Coordinates of C-alpha atoms in Angstrom, one line a residue:
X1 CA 7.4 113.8 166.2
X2 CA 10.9 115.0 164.6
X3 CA 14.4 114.3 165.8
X4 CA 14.8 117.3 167.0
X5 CA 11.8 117.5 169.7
X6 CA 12.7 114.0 170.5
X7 CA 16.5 114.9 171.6
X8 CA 14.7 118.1 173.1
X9 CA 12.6 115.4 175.1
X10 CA 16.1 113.4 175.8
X11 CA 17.7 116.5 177.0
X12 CA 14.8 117.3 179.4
X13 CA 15.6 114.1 181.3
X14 CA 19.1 115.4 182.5
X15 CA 18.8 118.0 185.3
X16 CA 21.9 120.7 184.6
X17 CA 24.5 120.8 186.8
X18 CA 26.4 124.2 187.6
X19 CA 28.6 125.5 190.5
X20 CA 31.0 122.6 190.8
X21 CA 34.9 124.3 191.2
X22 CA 37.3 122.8 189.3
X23 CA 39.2 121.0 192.0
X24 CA 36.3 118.7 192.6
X25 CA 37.2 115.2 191.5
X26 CA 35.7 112.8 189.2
X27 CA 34.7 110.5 191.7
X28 CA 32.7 113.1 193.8
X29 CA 31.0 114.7 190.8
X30 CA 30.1 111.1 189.5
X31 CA 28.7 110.2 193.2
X32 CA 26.5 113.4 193.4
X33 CA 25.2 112.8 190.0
X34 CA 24.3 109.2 190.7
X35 CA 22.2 110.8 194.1
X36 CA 20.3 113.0 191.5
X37 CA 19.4 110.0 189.1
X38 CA 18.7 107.6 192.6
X39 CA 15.5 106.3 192.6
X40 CA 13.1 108.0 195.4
X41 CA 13.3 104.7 197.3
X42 CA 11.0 106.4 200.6
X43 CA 8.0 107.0 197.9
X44 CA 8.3 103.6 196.0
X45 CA 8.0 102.1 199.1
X46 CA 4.7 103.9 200.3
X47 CA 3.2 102.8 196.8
X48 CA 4.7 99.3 196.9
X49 CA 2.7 99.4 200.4
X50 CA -0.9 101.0 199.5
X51 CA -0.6 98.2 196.2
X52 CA -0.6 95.5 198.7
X53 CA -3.1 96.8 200.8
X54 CA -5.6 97.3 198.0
X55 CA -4.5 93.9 196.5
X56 CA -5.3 92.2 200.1
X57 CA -8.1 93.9 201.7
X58 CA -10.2 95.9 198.7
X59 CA -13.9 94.7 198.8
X60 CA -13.5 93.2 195.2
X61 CA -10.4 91.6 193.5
X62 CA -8.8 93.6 190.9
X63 CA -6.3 92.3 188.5
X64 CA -2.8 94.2 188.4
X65 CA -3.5 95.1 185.4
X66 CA -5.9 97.4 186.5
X67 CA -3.8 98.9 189.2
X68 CA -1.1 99.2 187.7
X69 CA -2.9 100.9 184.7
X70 CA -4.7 103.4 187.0
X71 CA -1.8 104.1 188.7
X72 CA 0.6 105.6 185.4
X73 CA -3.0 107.6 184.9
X74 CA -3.3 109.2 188.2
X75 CA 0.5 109.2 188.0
X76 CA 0.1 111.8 184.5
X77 CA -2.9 113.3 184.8
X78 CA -2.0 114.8 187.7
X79 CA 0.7 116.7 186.1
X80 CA -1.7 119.0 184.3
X81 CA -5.6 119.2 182.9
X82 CA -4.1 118.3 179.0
X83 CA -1.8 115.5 179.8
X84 CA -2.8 112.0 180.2
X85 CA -2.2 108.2 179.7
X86 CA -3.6 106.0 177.1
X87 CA -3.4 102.0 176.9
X88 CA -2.9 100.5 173.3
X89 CA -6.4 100.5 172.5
X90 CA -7.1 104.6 174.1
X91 CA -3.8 105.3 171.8
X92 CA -5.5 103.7 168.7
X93 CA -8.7 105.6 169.2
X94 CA -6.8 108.8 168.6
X95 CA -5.1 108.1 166.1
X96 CA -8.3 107.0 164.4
X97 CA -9.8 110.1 165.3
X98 CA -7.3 112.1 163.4
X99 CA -7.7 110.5 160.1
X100 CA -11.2 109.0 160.0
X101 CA -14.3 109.9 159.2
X102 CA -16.5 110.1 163.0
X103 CA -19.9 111.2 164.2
X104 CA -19.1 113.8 166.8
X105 CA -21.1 117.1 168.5
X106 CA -18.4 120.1 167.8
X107 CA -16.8 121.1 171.1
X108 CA -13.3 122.1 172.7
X109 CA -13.3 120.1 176.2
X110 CA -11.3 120.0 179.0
X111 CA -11.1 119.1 182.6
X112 CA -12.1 120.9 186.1
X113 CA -13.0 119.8 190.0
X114 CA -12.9 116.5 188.2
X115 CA -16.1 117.2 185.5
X116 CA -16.0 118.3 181.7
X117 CA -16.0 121.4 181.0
X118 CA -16.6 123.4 177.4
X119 CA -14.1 125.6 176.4
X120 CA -16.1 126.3 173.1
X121 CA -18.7 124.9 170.9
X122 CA -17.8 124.9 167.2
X123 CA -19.5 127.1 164.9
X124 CA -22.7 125.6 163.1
X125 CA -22.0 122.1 164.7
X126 CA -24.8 120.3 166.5
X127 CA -23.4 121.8 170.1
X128 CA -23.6 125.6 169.3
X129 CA -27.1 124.6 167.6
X130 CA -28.0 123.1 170.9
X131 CA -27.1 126.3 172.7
X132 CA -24.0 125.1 174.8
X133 CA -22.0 127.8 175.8
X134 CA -18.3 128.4 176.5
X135 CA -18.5 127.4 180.4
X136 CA -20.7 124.8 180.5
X137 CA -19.5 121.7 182.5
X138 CA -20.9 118.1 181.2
X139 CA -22.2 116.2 184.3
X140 CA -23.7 113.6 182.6
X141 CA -23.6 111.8 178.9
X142 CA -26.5 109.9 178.8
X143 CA -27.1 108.1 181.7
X144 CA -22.9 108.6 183.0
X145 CA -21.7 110.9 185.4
X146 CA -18.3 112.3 183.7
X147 CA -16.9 112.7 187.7
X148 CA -13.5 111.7 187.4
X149 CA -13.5 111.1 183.7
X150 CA -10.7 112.2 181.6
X151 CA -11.1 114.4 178.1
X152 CA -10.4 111.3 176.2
X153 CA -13.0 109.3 177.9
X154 CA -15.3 111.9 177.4
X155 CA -14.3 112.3 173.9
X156 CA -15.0 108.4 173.4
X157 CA -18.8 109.0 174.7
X158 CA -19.7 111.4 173.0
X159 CA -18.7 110.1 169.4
X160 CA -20.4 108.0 167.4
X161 CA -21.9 106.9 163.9
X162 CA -23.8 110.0 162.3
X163 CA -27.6 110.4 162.8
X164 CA -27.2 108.8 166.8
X165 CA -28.4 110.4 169.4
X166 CA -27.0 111.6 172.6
X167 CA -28.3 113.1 175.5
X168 CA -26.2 115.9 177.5
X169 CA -26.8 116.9 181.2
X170 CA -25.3 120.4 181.8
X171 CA -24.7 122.8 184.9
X172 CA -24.3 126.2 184.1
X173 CA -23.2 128.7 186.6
X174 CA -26.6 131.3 186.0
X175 CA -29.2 128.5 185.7
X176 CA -31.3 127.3 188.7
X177 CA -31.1 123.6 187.5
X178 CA -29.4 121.7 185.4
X179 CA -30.0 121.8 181.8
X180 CA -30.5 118.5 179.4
X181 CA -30.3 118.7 175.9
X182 CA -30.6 115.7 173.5
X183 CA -28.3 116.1 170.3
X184 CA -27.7 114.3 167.2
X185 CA -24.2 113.5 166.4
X186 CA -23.1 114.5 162.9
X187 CA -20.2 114.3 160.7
X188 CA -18.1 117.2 162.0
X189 CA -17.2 119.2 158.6
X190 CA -16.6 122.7 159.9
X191 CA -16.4 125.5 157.7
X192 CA -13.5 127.4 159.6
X193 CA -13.4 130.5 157.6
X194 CA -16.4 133.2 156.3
X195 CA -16.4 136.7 155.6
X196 CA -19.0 139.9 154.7
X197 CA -18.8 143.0 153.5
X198 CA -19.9 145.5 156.5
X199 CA -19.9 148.6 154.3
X200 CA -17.8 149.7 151.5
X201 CA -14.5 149.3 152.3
X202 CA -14.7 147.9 155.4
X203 CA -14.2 143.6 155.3
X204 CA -15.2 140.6 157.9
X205 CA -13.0 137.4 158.2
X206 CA -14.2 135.0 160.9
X207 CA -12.0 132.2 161.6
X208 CA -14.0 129.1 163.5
X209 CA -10.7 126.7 163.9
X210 CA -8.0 126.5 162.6
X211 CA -7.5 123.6 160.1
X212 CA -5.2 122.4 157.1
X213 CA -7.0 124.5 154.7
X214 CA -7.2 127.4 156.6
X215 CA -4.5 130.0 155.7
X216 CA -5.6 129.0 151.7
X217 CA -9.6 129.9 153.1
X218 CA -8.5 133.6 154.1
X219 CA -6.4 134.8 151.3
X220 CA -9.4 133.4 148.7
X221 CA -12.1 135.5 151.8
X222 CA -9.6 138.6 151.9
X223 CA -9.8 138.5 147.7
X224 CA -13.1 137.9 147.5
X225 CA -14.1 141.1 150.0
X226 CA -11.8 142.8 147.7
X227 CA -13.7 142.0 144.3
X228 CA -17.1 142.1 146.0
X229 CA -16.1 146.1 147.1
X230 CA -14.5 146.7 143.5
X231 CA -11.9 148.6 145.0
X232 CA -8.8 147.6 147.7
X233 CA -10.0 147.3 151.3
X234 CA -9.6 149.7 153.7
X235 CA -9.7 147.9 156.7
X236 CA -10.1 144.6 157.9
X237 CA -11.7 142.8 161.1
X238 CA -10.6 139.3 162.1
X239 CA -12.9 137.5 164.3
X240 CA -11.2 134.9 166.8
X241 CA -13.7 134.8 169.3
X242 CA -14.8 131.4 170.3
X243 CA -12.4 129.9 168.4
X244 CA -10.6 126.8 170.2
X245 CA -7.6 126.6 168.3
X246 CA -6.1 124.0 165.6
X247 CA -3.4 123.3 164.0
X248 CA -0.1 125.7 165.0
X249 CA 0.9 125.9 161.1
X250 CA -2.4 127.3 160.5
X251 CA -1.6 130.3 163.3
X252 CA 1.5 131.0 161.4
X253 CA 0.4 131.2 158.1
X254 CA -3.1 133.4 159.2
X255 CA -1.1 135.5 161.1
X256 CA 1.8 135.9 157.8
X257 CA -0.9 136.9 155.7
X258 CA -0.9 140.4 158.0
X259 CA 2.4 140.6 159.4
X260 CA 6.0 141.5 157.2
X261 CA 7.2 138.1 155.6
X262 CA 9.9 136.7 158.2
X263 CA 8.9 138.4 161.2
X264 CA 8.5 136.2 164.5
X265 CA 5.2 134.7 165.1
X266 CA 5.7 132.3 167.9
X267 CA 8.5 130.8 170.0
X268 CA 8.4 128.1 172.3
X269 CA 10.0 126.8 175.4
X270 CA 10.8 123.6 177.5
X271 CA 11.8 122.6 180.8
X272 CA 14.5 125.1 182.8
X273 CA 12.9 127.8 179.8
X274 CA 15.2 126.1 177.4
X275 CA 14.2 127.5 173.6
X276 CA 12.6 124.2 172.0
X277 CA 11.0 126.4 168.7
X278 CA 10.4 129.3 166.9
X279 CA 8.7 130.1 164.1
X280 CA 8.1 133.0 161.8
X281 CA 6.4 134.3 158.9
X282 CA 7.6 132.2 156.0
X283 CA 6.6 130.0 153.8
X284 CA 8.9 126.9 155.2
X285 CA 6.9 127.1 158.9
X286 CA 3.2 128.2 157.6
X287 CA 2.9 124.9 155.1
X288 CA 5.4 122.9 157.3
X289 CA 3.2 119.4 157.5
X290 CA 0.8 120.2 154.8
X291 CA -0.2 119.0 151.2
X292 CA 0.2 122.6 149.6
X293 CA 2.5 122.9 147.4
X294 CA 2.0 126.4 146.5
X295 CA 2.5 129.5 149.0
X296 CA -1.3 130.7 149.0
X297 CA 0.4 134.2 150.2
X298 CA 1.1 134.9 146.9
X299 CA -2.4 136.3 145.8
X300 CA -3.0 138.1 148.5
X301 CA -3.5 141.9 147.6
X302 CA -0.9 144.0 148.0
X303 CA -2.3 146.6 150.6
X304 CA -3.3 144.0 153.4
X305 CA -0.4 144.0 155.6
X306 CA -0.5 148.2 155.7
X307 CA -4.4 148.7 156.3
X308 CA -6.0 148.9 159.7
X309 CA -6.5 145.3 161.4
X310 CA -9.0 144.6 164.3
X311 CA -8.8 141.3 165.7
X312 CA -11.9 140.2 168.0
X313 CA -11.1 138.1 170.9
X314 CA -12.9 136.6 174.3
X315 CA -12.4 133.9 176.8
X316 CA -13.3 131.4 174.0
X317 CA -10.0 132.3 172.5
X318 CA -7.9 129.6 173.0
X319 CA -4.7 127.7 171.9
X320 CA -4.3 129.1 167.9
X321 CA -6.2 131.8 167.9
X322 CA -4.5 133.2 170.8
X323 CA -0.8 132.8 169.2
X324 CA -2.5 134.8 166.0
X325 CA -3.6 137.4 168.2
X326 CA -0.5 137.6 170.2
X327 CA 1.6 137.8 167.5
X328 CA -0.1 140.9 166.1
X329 CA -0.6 142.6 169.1
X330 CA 3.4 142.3 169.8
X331 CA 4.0 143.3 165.8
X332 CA 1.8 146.2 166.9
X333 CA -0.2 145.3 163.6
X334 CA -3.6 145.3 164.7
X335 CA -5.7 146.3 168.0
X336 CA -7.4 143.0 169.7
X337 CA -10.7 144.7 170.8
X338 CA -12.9 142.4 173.1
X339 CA -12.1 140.4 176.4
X340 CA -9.4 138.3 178.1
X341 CA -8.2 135.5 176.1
X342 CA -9.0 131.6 177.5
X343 CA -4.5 131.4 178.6
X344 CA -4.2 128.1 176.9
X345 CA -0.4 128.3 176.1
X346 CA 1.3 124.9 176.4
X347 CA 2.1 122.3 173.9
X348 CA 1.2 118.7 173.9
X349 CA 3.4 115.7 172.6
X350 CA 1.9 112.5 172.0
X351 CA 5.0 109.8 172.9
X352 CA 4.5 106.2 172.3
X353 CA 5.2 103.7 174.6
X354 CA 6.9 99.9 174.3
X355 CA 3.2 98.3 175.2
X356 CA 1.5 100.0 172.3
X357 CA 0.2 102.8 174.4
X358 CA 1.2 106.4 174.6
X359 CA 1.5 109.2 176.8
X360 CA 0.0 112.8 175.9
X361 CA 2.3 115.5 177.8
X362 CA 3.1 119.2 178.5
X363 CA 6.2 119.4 176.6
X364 CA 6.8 123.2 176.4
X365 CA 5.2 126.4 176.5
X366 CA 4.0 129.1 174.0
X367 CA 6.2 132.8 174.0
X368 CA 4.8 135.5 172.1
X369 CA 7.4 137.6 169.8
X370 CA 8.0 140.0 172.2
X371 CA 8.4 136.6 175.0
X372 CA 5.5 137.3 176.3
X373 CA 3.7 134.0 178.1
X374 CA 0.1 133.0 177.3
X375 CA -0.6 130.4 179.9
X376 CA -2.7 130.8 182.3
X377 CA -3.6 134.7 181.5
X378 CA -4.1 134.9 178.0
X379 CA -4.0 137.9 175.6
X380 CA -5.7 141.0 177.3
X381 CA -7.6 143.1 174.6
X382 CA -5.7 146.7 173.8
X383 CA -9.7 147.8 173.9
X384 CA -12.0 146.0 176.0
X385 CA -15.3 145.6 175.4
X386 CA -17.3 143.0 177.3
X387 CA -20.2 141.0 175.6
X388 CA -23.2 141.8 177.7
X389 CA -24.9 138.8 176.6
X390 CA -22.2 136.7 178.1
X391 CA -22.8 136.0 182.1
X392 CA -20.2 133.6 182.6
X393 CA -16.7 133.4 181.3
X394 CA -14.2 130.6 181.6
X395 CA -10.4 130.3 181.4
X396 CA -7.2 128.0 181.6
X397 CA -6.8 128.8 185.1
X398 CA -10.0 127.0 186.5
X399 CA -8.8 123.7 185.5
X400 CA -7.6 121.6 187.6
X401 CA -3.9 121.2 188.1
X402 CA -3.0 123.9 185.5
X403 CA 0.6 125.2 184.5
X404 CA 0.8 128.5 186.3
X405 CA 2.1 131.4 184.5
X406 CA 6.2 131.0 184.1
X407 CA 7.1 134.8 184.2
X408 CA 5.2 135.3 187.4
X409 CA 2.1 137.2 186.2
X410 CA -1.3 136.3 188.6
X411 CA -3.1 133.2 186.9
X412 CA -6.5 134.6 185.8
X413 CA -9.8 132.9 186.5
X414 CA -13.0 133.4 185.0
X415 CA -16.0 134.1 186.6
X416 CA -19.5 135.4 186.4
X417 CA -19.9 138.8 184.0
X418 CA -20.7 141.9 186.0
X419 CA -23.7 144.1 184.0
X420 CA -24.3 141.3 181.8
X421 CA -27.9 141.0 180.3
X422 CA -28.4 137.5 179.0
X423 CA -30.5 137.5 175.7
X424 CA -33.8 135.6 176.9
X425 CA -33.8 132.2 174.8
X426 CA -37.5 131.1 175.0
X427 CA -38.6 132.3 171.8
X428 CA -37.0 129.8 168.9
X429 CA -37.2 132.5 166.4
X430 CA -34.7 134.5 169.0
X431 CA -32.3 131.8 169.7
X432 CA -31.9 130.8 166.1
X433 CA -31.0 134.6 165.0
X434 CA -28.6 134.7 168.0
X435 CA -27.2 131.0 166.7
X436 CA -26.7 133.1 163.0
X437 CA -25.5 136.5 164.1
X438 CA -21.8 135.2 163.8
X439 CA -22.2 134.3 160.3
X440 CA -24.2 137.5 159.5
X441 CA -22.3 139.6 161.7
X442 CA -24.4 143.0 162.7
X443 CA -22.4 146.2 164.4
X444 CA -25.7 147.5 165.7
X445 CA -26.4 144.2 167.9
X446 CA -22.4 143.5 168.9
X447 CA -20.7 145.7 170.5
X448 CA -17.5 144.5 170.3
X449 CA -18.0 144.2 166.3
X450 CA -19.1 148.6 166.6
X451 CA -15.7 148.9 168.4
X452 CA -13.8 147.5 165.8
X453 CA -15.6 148.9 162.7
X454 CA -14.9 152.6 164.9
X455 CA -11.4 151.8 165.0
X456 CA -10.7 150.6 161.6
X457 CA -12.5 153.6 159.8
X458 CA -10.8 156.1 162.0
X459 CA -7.2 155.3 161.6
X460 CA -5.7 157.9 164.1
X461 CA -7.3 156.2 166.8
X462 CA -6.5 152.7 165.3
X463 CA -3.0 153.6 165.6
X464 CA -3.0 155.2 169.3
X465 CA -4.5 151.5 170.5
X466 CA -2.1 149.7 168.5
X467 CA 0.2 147.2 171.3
X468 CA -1.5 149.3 174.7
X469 CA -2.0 146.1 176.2
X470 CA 1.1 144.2 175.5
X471 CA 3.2 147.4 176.5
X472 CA 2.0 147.1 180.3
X473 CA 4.2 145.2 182.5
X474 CA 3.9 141.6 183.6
X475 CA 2.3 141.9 187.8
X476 CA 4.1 139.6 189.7
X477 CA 2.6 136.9 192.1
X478 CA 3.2 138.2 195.5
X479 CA 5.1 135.5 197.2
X480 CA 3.6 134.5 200.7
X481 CA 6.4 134.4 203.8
X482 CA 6.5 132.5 206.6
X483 CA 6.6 134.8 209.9

C-alpha cells in the first residue's frame, strides 16, 4: 500500500469537526473531542460479560485464543461481504496465492445468507467446463457445509495441487435438487483476451479478466483483426460479460486504448466522500505497478478511438469490467448493449497487523467520470437485451451486509429471468458447443452479440444510443417516516 492511501487510512480515523463559534474555548473543544474519541464503555462491557459467560458455562472449553480470534472476525466481517480478518497463517496464504503457482477451479466467490455464492466462473477453467453458472451458491465442498464460512475459507478448500479432485454440491435457484459435480483442480492459466473477425470490417475482443498482460493482449487482438481484414476496422465489439474483474491498472489501460489520452477513467472515494483517487487515461496510471516498460498504446491503429464501440455487459459484470464500461458509457464512446451490471464498486485494502495477521477492508468506493456510483446497482445497458438462456441473475446487492448505494439510488437485486428459455443441457454435444460459443462468438445464436453488430454497422443509430443510460437521473431511496 503507498503513503498516500495509508495517511488516507490515518485521516479516516479522525471524525471532522465543524460548527464550533469562535468564542468556544480550548478547554471545551478539547473535552468534546475527548467524548468523541471515549471508548464505548456500555458495549465493552456487554462483551467483557457474554466472554465470561462462554468462558464459564459453554459445553466445551475453548482457549481465548479462539474467542478472541472469532470475535475481531465477526467483529469485520460484519462490516461488509468483502471485508474480513485473517490470522498470521490466513494472511500468508494470500500472499502465497498472489505469487505462486496453485491448483484452483476458476471462479469469482463471494458471500450470501451465510453460503458461497458464484459471481462468475472463468472462461475455459475447470468451473465453466463443469457448467457452474453465475448464481450458483456452494453448499458443500466435499463432504463440508460452507454455512458460515468466509470467501477465504472457501478459497483455501477448494485449492489444491493440480490433477486433485474435488467434489462441489450446488443449489441453483431453477433446479428441483441440488446439483453435484466432481472437478479436477488445474493450474489456473487463463487466457483473458480473444478476438474474431465477424465479417469484414466488423472485429470481436472478449476480455475474460483482467490481468497484468491484459491492455498489451488487446492492442496485439485489435492489430491483428486489423491485418486479418486487410483494411482499418470499422467497428469494434468488446465483450465484458461474465467477466469478474482484475486488476484496476488493467481497467485503465483497456479502457485508454478507446477513450482520448488523458480523459478520466475512474475516481475513487473514502469515508465522509472524501476524494482518495483518480485516475485517467495515461500512460503513468495504465502501467502504474507493472513490468512494462513500453506504452503498448503506441501501436494501436490510428482510427480505434473514432469508430463505433459496443461494449457487452450482464450481471456477471463485475469490479474491472464494470469501471471499463462505465467509463465509456460516461465518455459517451461506446453503447453497453446487454443487462444490469453485477454493482461491485468498492475497493479493498489489505492492512497488516502487529501479530502477523491482516485485515482485508472496504476502504473507499468506485465513481465513474461523470461521479456516477457503481455499488450496489451497477452499469445499466444504454440497450438492453436480456439473454434468454439465462434464468437466474445475481448481483452485489444479495450479499449479505452490502454497502448500499451512497448517492441514494435503490440497491438492485437479482432474481429469476422473466421469458427465459434455458438451453436443455442433456445432450454433451449441446453443452460443450454452448461451453465454446464465447470463444467462437455467433450473432445468429446471441442475441445480445446481433444487437451490437446492428449497432456498430449502422452508425446513426450507434450514435443516438450513445450515454442513454448514464444521462437518466439517479431514483432516490424513499425514506420511511415514523407516524
Amino acid at each position: 500500500m503507498s503513503n498516500h492511501t495509508w495517511k488516507k487510512i490515518s485521516l479516516y480515523t479522525f471524525g471532522a469537526i465543524s460548527g464550533i463559534a469562535l468564542s468556544v474555548s480550548v478547554q471545551s473543544f478539547a473535552a468534546e473531542k475527548a467524548k468523541q474519541d471515549s471508548l464505548p464503555i456500555q458495549s465493552i462491557r456487554t462483551m467483557a460479560e457474554v466472554y465470561s459467560q462462554v468462558k464459564a458455562n459453554y459445553v466445551t472449553a475453548e482457549s481465548d485464543q479462539k474467542l478472541l480470534e472469532n470475535a475481531i472476525k465477526g467483529m469485520v466481517s460484519g462490516l461488509d461481504p468483502h471485508s474480513e480478518y485473517m490470522n498470521k497463517k490466513g494472511y500468508r496464504e494470500l500472499q502465497e496465492s498472489t505469487t505462486g503457482e496453485f491448483g484452483g477451479l476458476g471462479m469469482e466467490i463471494g458471500s450470501e445468507d451465510g453460503l458461497i455464492k458464484i459471481i462468475a466462473p472463468i472462461e475455459d477453467t475447470p468451473a465453466e467446463r463443469a457448467g457452474i453458472k453465475s448464481g450458483d451458491y456452494i453448499v458443500k465442498i466435499n463432504n463440508d457445509s460452507t454455512r458460515g464460512m468466509t470467501t477465504t475459507e472457501a478459497v483455501k478448500k477448494m485449492r489444491g495441487k493440480p490433477n486433485t479432485k474435488i467434489t462441489l454440491t450446488l443449489s441453483r435457484k431453477d433446479a428441483p435438487k441440488p446439483i453435484v459435480v466432481n472437478l479436477t483442480r488445474a493450474i489456473i492459466k487463463v487466457k483473458s483476451v480473444r478476438q474474431h473477425l465477424l465479417e469484414p470490417d466488423y472485429g470481436y475482443v472478449r476480455v475474460s479478466q483482467f490481468q497484468e498482460r491484459t491492455v498489451e493482449s488487446v492492442v496485439d487482438a485489435i492489430n491483428q483483426l486489423a491485418m486479418q481484414n486487410k483494411q482499418p476496422l470499422k467497428g469494434v465489439i468488446l465483450d465484458l460479460r461474465d467477466d469478474p474483474g482484475g486488476l484496476l491498472t488493467s481497467a485503465v489501460g483497456v479502457s485508454a486504448v478507446f477513450l482520448k489520452s488523458g480523459d478520466s477513467v475512474v475516481n475513487t472515494k473514502g469515508r465522509d466522500n472524501k476524494p482518495a483517487m483518480s485516475l485517467s487515461a495515461t500512460p503513468d496510471d495504465y502501467l502504474m505497478g507493472t513490468t512494462t516498460k513500453s506504452d503498448p498504446l503506441k501501436t494501436l491503429p490510428a482510427n480505434i478511438k473514432q469508430i463505433p464501440l459496443v461494449v457487452l455487459i450482464n450481471s456477471g459484470s463485475a469490479s474491472a469490467s464494470e469501471i471499463v464500461a462505465g467509463a465509456l458509457q460516461d465518455h459517451k464512446r461506446a453503447v453497453i448493449v446487454g443487462t444490469r451490471s453485477f454493482g461491485k464498486g468498492s475497493v479493498q485494502s489489505v492492512i497488516p497487523l502487529s501479530n502477523g495477521g491482516a485485515v482485508k477492508i472496504t476502504t473507499a468506493l468506485y465513481y465513474t467520470p461523470n461521479d456516477r456510483s457503481i455499488q450496489a446497482v451497477g452499469i445499466v445497458p444504454d440497450v438492453e437485451v436480456q439473454d434468454k438462456t439465462r434464468t437466474f441473475e445475481s448481483r452485489e446487492a444479495d450479499l449479505d451486509g452490502h454497502i448500499g448505494n451512497p448517492l441514494g439510488a435503490n440497491d438492485v437485486k437479482g432474481g429469476v429471468v422473466e421469458d427465459a428459455q434455458p438451453i436443455k443441457k442433456d445432450d454433451k454435444k449441446e453443452k460443450d458447443e454452448d461451453i465454446s460459443s464465447r470463444r467462437i462468438p455467433n450473432p445468429a445464436k446471441d442475441d445480445q452479440l446481433r444487437k451490437g453488430l446492428e449497432l456498430i454497422k449502422n452508425p446513426t443509430d450507434w450514435q443516438k444510443s450513445l450515454g442513454i443510460a448514464a444521462s437518466k437521473p439517479v431514483k432516490p431511496i424513499k425514506q420511511d417516516t415514523d407516524e
